[in-house]
Coordinates of C-alpha atoms in Angstrom, one line a residue:
X1 CA 47.9 7.1 -0.9
X2 CA 46.5 9.2 0.5
X3 CA 42.9 8.8 2.4
X4 CA 41.1 10.6 -0.7
X5 CA 43.5 9.1 -3.3
X6 CA 42.6 5.3 -1.7
X7 CA 38.9 7.2 -2.1
X8 CA 39.5 7.4 -5.5
X9 CA 40.9 4.3 -6.5
X10 CA 37.7 2.7 -5.2
X11 CA 35.1 5.2 -7.0
X12 CA 37.0 4.1 -10.0
X13 CA 37.5 0.1 -9.3
X14 CA 33.6 0.0 -7.8
X15 CA 31.2 3.1 -8.4
X16 CA 30.0 3.9 -11.5
X17 CA 28.9 2.0 -15.3
X18 CA 32.6 2.8 -15.9
X19 CA 33.7 0.5 -13.2
X20 CA 30.9 -2.8 -14.6
X21 CA 32.2 -3.0 -18.1
X22 CA 36.3 -3.2 -19.0
X23 CA 37.7 -0.9 -22.0
X24 CA 39.2 -2.6 -24.7
X25 CA 41.9 -0.3 -26.4
X26 CA 44.3 -1.6 -29.1
X27 CA 47.2 -2.5 -26.4
X28 CA 45.1 -4.8 -23.9
X29 CA 42.5 -6.9 -26.2
X30 CA 44.4 -10.0 -27.0
X31 CA 45.4 -10.3 -23.0
X32 CA 42.1 -9.4 -22.3
X33 CA 39.8 -11.9 -24.2
X34 CA 42.2 -14.7 -23.9
X35 CA 40.5 -17.1 -22.7
X36 CA 37.5 -15.9 -22.1
X37 CA 34.0 -14.9 -23.6
X38 CA 33.0 -11.4 -24.7
X39 CA 30.4 -9.3 -25.7
X40 CA 31.9 -5.7 -27.2
X41 CA 29.7 -2.5 -27.5
X42 CA 31.9 -0.8 -30.7
X43 CA 30.8 2.4 -30.6
X44 CA 32.3 6.5 -31.3
X45 CA 31.5 9.2 -28.7
X46 CA 29.9 11.6 -31.3
X47 CA 27.0 8.8 -32.0
X48 CA 23.8 9.1 -31.1
X49 CA 22.5 5.4 -31.8
X50 CA 25.1 4.4 -29.4
X51 CA 24.2 7.1 -26.7
X52 CA 20.7 6.2 -26.6
X53 CA 22.3 2.1 -26.3
X54 CA 24.5 3.2 -23.5
X55 CA 22.1 3.0 -20.8
X56 CA 21.0 -0.6 -21.6
X57 CA 24.5 -2.1 -22.6
X58 CA 25.8 -0.8 -19.2
X59 CA 22.2 -2.0 -16.8
X60 CA 23.4 -5.2 -19.1
X61 CA 27.6 -5.0 -17.9
X62 CA 26.0 -4.1 -14.5
X63 CA 24.3 -7.5 -14.2
X64 CA 27.6 -9.6 -15.8
X65 CA 30.1 -7.6 -13.4
X66 CA 31.2 -10.8 -11.4
X67 CA 30.8 -13.2 -13.9
X68 CA 34.7 -14.2 -14.0
X69 CA 34.6 -16.0 -17.7
X70 CA 32.3 -13.5 -19.4
X71 CA 33.9 -9.9 -20.5
X72 CA 31.4 -7.0 -21.3
X73 CA 33.7 -4.8 -23.1
X74 CA 33.6 -1.7 -25.0
X75 CA 35.8 0.3 -27.8
X76 CA 36.5 4.0 -29.1
X77 CA 36.5 3.5 -32.4
X78 CA 38.3 7.0 -32.9
X79 CA 40.7 7.4 -30.8
X80 CA 42.0 3.8 -28.3
X81 CA 40.2 1.4 -29.9
X82 CA 40.6 2.1 -34.0
X83 CA 42.8 -0.9 -35.1
X84 CA 41.1 -3.3 -33.0
X85 CA 38.0 -2.4 -34.8
X86 CA 39.4 -2.1 -37.8
X87 CA 40.8 -5.3 -37.2
X88 CA 36.7 -6.3 -36.8
X89 CA 35.6 -4.9 -40.2
X90 CA 33.5 -2.1 -38.2
X91 CA 32.1 0.3 -40.5
X92 CA 28.9 1.4 -38.8
X93 CA 28.1 2.6 -35.3
X94 CA 26.7 0.5 -32.4
X95 CA 28.0 -2.5 -33.7
X96 CA 27.6 -5.4 -31.6
X97 CA 29.6 -8.5 -32.1
X98 CA 30.5 -11.5 -30.4
X99 CA 33.6 -13.1 -29.0
X100 CA 34.1 -17.1 -28.6
X101 CA 36.0 -19.7 -28.4
X102 CA 39.1 -17.1 -29.5
X103 CA 36.3 -15.7 -32.9
X104 CA 34.4 -12.7 -33.2
X105 CA 30.5 -13.1 -34.5
X106 CA 28.5 -10.2 -35.8
X107 CA 25.1 -9.9 -33.2
X108 CA 21.8 -8.6 -34.8
X109 CA 19.6 -8.6 -32.0
X110 CA 17.0 -7.0 -29.9
X111 CA 19.5 -3.6 -28.1
X112 CA 17.3 -3.5 -24.8
X113 CA 18.7 -4.8 -21.5
X114 CA 17.0 -8.0 -21.1
X115 CA 17.4 -8.9 -25.3
X116 CA 21.0 -8.4 -24.5
X117 CA 21.2 -10.1 -21.2
X118 CA 19.4 -13.3 -22.9
X119 CA 21.7 -13.3 -25.3
X120 CA 25.1 -13.7 -22.8
X121 CA 23.3 -16.5 -21.1
X122 CA 22.2 -18.4 -24.2
X123 CA 25.7 -18.2 -25.7
X124 CA 28.4 -16.9 -23.6
X125 CA 28.3 -19.7 -20.9
X126 CA 28.1 -17.0 -17.8
X127 CA 29.1 -18.2 -14.5
X128 CA 29.1 -17.0 -11.6
X129 CA 31.8 -15.5 -9.5
X130 CA 32.6 -18.8 -7.1
X131 CA 33.9 -21.0 -9.6
X132 CA 37.1 -23.3 -9.7
X133 CA 38.8 -20.4 -12.0
X134 CA 38.2 -17.7 -9.3
X135 CA 37.6 -19.5 -5.9
X136 CA 38.9 -16.0 -4.2
X137 CA 36.4 -14.7 -5.1
X138 CA 34.0 -17.6 -3.0
X139 CA 32.4 -16.9 0.2
X140 CA 33.6 -19.4 3.0
X141 CA 30.3 -21.7 3.2
X142 CA 30.2 -21.6 -1.1
X143 CA 33.5 -22.5 -0.9
X144 CA 33.0 -25.4 1.2
X145 CA 30.2 -26.4 -1.5
X146 CA 32.5 -26.1 -4.5
X147 CA 35.1 -27.8 -3.5
X148 CA 32.9 -31.0 -2.2
X149 CA 31.5 -30.7 -6.1
X150 CA 34.5 -31.1 -7.0
X151 CA 35.6 -34.0 -5.2
X152 CA 32.9 -35.7 -7.2
X153 CA 32.6 -37.9 -9.5
X154 CA 31.0 -37.3 -12.8
X155 CA 28.3 -39.7 -11.4
X156 CA 28.2 -38.9 -7.8
X157 CA 27.7 -34.6 -9.4
X158 CA 24.8 -35.8 -11.8
X159 CA 23.1 -37.0 -8.5
X160 CA 23.4 -34.5 -6.5
X161 CA 22.1 -31.8 -9.5
X162 CA 19.1 -33.5 -9.7
X163 CA 18.6 -34.1 -6.1
X164 CA 19.0 -30.0 -5.5
X165 CA 16.7 -29.6 -8.3
X166 CA 14.3 -31.3 -7.4
X167 CA 15.0 -29.6 -3.7
X168 CA 14.2 -26.6 -5.5
X169 CA 11.2 -27.3 -6.5
X170 CA 9.7 -28.8 -3.8
X171 CA 10.6 -25.4 -1.9
X172 CA 8.8 -23.9 -4.8
X173 CA 6.1 -26.1 -4.3
X174 CA 6.0 -24.8 -0.5
X175 CA 6.6 -20.8 -0.8
X176 CA 3.1 -21.2 -3.4
X177 CA 0.9 -22.7 -0.4
X178 CA 2.9 -20.4 2.6
X179 CA 1.8 -17.6 0.0
X180 CA -2.0 -18.7 0.1
X181 CA -1.9 -19.5 3.6
X182 CA -0.4 -16.1 3.9
X183 CA -2.3 -14.4 2.1
X184 CA -5.4 -16.5 3.6
X185 CA -4.0 -15.4 7.8
X186 CA -3.7 -11.6 6.3
X187 CA -7.7 -11.8 5.5
X188 CA -9.0 -13.2 8.5
X189 CA -6.4 -10.8 10.5
X190 CA -8.4 -7.7 8.4
X191 CA -12.0 -9.5 9.7
X192 CA -10.5 -9.8 13.5
X193 CA -9.6 -6.3 12.9
X194 CA -13.0 -5.6 11.6
X195 CA -14.8 -6.8 14.3
X196 CA -14.0 -4.6 16.9
X197 CA -14.8 -1.4 14.5
X198 CA -17.9 -0.9 15.9
X199 CA -20.0 0.5 12.5
X200 CA -22.2 3.9 13.4
X201 CA -25.9 3.0 13.2
X202 CA -28.8 5.7 15.5
X203 CA -28.6 4.1 19.2
X204 CA -31.3 3.9 22.1
X205 CA -30.5 7.3 24.4
X206 CA -30.0 4.5 27.8
X207 CA -28.6 6.8 30.5
X208 CA -25.8 10.0 30.2
X209 CA -22.1 8.3 30.5
X210 CA -23.4 6.8 26.9
X211 CA -24.3 9.7 26.1
X212 CA -21.4 11.7 26.7
X213 CA -19.2 9.2 25.2
X214 CA -20.7 8.7 22.1
X215 CA -21.2 12.8 21.5
X216 CA -17.9 13.3 22.6
X217 CA -16.0 15.9 20.4
X218 CA -19.0 16.3 18.1
X219 CA -22.7 17.3 17.4
X220 CA -25.3 14.7 18.4
X221 CA -28.8 15.0 16.8
X222 CA -31.1 13.0 19.6
X223 CA -34.4 12.4 18.8
X224 CA -37.1 12.0 21.0
X225 CA -40.4 9.4 19.7
X226 CA -43.7 8.9 20.4
X227 CA -44.7 6.3 23.8
X228 CA -44.7 2.8 22.4
X229 CA -48.1 3.0 23.1
X230 CA -48.5 5.4 21.0
X231 CA -46.7 4.0 18.2
X232 CA -46.5 0.6 17.0
X233 CA -43.2 -1.0 16.5
X234 CA -43.4 -0.4 13.0
X235 CA -43.8 2.9 13.4
X236 CA -40.9 3.7 15.9
X237 CA -39.2 1.6 13.4
X238 CA -40.0 4.2 10.1
X239 CA -38.4 6.8 12.8
X240 CA -35.3 5.5 13.2
X241 CA -34.9 4.7 9.4
X242 CA -36.0 8.5 8.7
X243 CA -32.8 9.0 11.3
X244 CA -30.4 6.1 9.6
X245 CA -31.0 7.6 6.7
X246 CA -29.6 11.1 7.2
X247 CA -27.3 9.5 8.8
X248 CA -26.0 7.8 6.3
X249 CA -25.9 11.1 3.5
X250 CA -23.8 12.4 6.1
X251 CA -21.7 10.0 6.2
X252 CA -21.2 10.7 2.3
X253 CA -20.7 14.5 3.2
X254 CA -17.6 13.5 5.7
X255 CA -19.5 15.1 8.3
X256 CA -19.2 13.0 11.6
X257 CA -23.2 13.7 13.7
X258 CA -23.7 11.2 16.2
X259 CA -27.7 10.0 16.0
X260 CA -29.2 8.7 18.7
X261 CA -33.5 8.7 19.5
X262 CA -35.5 8.5 23.2
X263 CA -38.9 6.8 24.1
X264 CA -41.1 10.3 25.0
X265 CA -41.2 10.1 28.5
X266 CA -38.5 8.0 30.0
X267 CA -36.2 11.6 30.1
X268 CA -39.0 14.2 31.5
X269 CA -36.9 16.4 33.4
X270 CA -34.5 17.3 30.0
X271 CA -37.7 17.1 28.0
X272 CA -39.1 20.0 30.1
X273 CA -35.7 21.7 30.7
X274 CA -35.0 21.3 26.9
X275 CA -38.1 23.3 25.9
X276 CA -40.1 20.1 24.2
X277 CA -43.5 20.4 25.1
X278 CA -45.0 20.5 22.0
X279 CA -45.4 16.7 21.3
X280 CA -43.3 14.2 20.2
X281 CA -41.6 13.2 17.5
X282 CA -39.1 16.5 18.5
X283 CA -35.6 16.8 17.4
X284 CA -32.7 18.3 19.0
X285 CA -28.8 19.0 18.3
X286 CA -26.2 19.4 20.8
X287 CA -22.5 19.5 21.0
X288 CA -21.4 19.3 24.6
X289 CA -18.8 21.3 25.6
X290 CA -17.4 25.1 27.1
X291 CA -19.8 27.4 25.2
X292 CA -18.8 30.4 22.7
X293 CA -20.8 33.7 23.6
X294 CA -21.8 35.3 20.8
X295 CA -20.8 32.9 17.9
X296 CA -23.3 30.3 16.2
X297 CA -23.6 26.9 15.6
X298 CA -21.6 27.1 12.5
X299 CA -20.3 23.4 11.3
X300 CA -21.1 22.3 14.2
X301 CA -17.9 23.6 16.2
X302 CA -19.8 25.6 19.1
X303 CA -20.4 23.7 22.5
X304 CA -22.1 24.1 25.0
X305 CA -25.8 24.5 23.0
X306 CA -28.6 23.3 21.4
X307 CA -30.9 23.7 18.8
X308 CA -34.7 22.6 18.8
X309 CA -36.1 21.7 15.3
X310 CA -39.5 22.1 15.1
X311 CA -40.4 21.0 11.6
X312 CA -41.9 18.0 10.1
X313 CA -40.0 14.5 10.9
X314 CA -38.9 13.4 7.6
X315 CA -35.4 12.6 6.0
X316 CA -35.4 16.2 3.9
X317 CA -36.7 18.3 6.9
X318 CA -34.2 16.8 9.6
X319 CA -31.4 17.5 7.1
X320 CA -32.3 20.7 6.3
X321 CA -32.1 21.2 10.2
X322 CA -28.8 20.1 10.0
X323 CA -28.2 22.4 7.1
X324 CA -29.5 24.9 9.0
X325 CA -27.6 24.7 11.9
X326 CA -24.6 24.2 9.8
X327 CA -25.1 28.4 8.8
X328 CA -26.2 29.4 11.2
X329 CA -29.4 29.3 10.7
X330 CA -30.7 28.1 13.8
X331 CA -31.2 29.6 17.1
X332 CA -29.0 28.5 19.9
X333 CA -29.4 28.2 23.4
X334 CA -27.0 27.5 26.5
X335 CA -27.0 24.3 27.4
X336 CA -29.2 23.7 31.2
X337 CA -27.5 23.7 34.2
X338 CA -27.0 20.0 35.5
X339 CA -29.6 18.4 32.6
X340 CA -28.8 14.9 32.3
X341 CA -30.4 11.9 30.7
X342 CA -31.2 9.2 33.6
X343 CA -31.0 5.6 33.1
X344 CA -33.7 3.9 31.0
X345 CA -35.1 0.5 29.7
X346 CA -33.3 -0.6 26.1
X347 CA -36.6 -1.6 23.7
X348 CA -36.7 -5.0 23.2
X349 CA -38.3 -4.6 19.3
X350 CA -41.0 -5.4 20.4
X351 CA -45.0 -3.8 20.4
X352 CA -45.8 -2.6 23.8
X353 CA -47.9 -4.6 25.9
X354 CA -50.1 -2.2 28.3
X355 CA -50.3 -3.1 32.1
X356 CA -53.3 -5.5 32.9
X357 CA -55.9 -3.2 34.7
X358 CA -56.0 -4.2 38.3
X359 CA -59.7 -6.0 39.6
X360 CA -61.8 -3.8 41.8

């Protein structure tokens, strides 16, 4: 036989739904059903209800394709199976019948896959492919178990069955516990990962390297707040809260904007270079990098330029400042050459304590 012929034979034997059920005819049904149980589908090719049932039947046939003692059969009552259909009084299509212990009986149950499958399991005693009548279908390790059982007495087999059933029950209980453990470990893993994900917040400007890292690839808003001696801790916290509210709004809009604050006077030279002599609080927006000539600061894409907010300091005003920047409505200037943030002391969250006056 040629290679193509061999492949065709294999496809006929193992591929497609036709290989999963037996075509019963007037010539083969007696021999085919001898010593077997069967579920038989009597049909006609032109029958619409038969075509509707066919996918459910094919799915059920596939499930029992390796069951040695049960045949899932199909008969063409208008062709090769007319005599067989007549012998079983088939008068309409589709007709389903069960063959058990050499007798045919009507099936009037559901015609979906699950109903058909349940009927086979309930009425036809399907056995696995590996069985005493078909040892050739057994894997080596399965054949060892089968033949050990074959040698047992009825009492020994009953005891073994009880033992394995208990082992199955115990294994299922262990599986439930392992599933619970896996779920708990998954929750712990998520928390461990979350511990390494920094929550975006308004940070204090403490040095130039951290500033550049915080603002890398995006625009940053920096608010220069009054000195703690000129503003209480409560006043400073209120101003930081304004920045935090604007930050949250930018996140809702899908924008990535960094927010920092600095104590007025801590970065005197930088404040002078940026023209912030008008007083505090003062707000700037900067996007570090190479400047793009003759191009506005649309959508915070420009690099190496900054803009100054000269309005009031509240949530709406700072938000409008960012909107104006994105639309090119705020004047921009190149970032001053060599402008850097100096190292600053972190705020301890408390009111400032003025230095004690020295006695004269």
